[in-house]
Coordinates of C-alpha atoms in Angstrom, one line a residue:
X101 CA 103.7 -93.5 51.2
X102 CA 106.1 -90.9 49.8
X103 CA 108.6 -93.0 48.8
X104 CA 110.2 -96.4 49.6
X105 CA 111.3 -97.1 53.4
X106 CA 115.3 -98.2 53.8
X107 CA 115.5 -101.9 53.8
X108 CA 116.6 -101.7 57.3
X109 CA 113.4 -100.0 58.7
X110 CA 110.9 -102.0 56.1
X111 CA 111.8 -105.3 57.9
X112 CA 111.4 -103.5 61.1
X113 CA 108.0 -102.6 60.5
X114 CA 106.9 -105.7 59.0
X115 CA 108.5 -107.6 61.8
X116 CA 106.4 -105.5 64.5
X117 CA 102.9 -106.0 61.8
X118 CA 103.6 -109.9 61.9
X119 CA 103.8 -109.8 65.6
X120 CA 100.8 -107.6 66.4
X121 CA 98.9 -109.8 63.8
X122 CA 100.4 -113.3 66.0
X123 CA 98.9 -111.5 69.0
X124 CA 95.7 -110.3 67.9
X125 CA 95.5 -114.3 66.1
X126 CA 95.8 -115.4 70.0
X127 CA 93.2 -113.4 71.2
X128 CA 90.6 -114.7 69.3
X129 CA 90.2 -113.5 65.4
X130 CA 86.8 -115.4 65.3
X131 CA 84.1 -113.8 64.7
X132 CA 84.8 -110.2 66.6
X133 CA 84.3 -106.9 63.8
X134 CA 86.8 -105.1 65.4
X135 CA 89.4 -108.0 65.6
X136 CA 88.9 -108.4 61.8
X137 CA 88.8 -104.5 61.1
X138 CA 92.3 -104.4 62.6
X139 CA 93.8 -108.0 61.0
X140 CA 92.7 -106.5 57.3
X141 CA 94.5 -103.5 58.0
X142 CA 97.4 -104.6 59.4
X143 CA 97.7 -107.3 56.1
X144 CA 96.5 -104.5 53.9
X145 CA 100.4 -102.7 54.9
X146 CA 102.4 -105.7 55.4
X147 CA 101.6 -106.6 51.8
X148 CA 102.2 -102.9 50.8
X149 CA 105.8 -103.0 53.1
X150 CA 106.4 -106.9 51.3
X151 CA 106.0 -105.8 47.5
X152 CA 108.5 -102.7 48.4
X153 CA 111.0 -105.1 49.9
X154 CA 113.6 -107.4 48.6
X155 CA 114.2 -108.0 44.3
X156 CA 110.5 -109.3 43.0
X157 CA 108.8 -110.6 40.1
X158 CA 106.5 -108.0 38.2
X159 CA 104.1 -111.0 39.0
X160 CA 104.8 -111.4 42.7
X161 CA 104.9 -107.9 42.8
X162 CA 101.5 -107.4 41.8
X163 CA 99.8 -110.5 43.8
X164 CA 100.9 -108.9 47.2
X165 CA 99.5 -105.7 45.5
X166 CA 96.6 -107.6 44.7
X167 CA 96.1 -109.4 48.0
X168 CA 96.7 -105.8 50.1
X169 CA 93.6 -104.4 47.8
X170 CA 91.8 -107.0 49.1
X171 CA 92.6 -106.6 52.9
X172 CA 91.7 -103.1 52.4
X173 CA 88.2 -103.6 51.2
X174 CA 87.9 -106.2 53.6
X175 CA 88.7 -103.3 56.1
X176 CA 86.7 -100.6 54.8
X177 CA 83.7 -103.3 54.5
X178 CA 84.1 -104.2 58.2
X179 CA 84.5 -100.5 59.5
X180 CA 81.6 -99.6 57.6
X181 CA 79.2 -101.7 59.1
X182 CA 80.9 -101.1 62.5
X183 CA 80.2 -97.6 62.2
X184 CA 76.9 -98.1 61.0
X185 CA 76.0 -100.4 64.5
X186 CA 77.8 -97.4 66.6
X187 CA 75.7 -94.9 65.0
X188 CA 72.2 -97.1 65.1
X189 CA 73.2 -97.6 69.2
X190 CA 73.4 -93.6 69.1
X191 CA 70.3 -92.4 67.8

């Protein structure tokens, strides 16, 4: 990001991440790649919008920090091995 996102627009965004994560939770997280590609990376920037919002703690802070690393390798982990089966399918 280039800078911080008014307050106003920050909840906005994480308002429409929690409810796209709610919907994809309903349709069946389980055991689906894709599903879970798309839950890590939607956590991986509602942490990142969270630590920018509100008056936190250096250590709360860096736990959301912390926990969106970890969505994102989750992500990159899951893509990886998606793209991996698409190209094995291909040739």
């Amino acid at each position: 990001m280039n800078g911080a996102l008014e307050p106003q627009v920050n909840l906005a965004a994480q308002r429409q991440i929690e409810a796209l994560l709610g919907q994809l939770g309903r349709d069946g997280e389980g055991t689906d790649p894709v599903s879970q590609a798309q839950i890590s990376g939607l956590r991986t920037v509602l942490c990142l919008l969270q630590s920018e919002c509100g008056p936190l703690s250096l250590s709360q802070r860096t736990e959301l920090l912390r926990a969106a690393r970890g969505y994102a390798r989750t992500s990159t982990l899951v893509t990886s091995y998606l793209l991996d089966e698409a190209l094995t399918q291909v040739g």
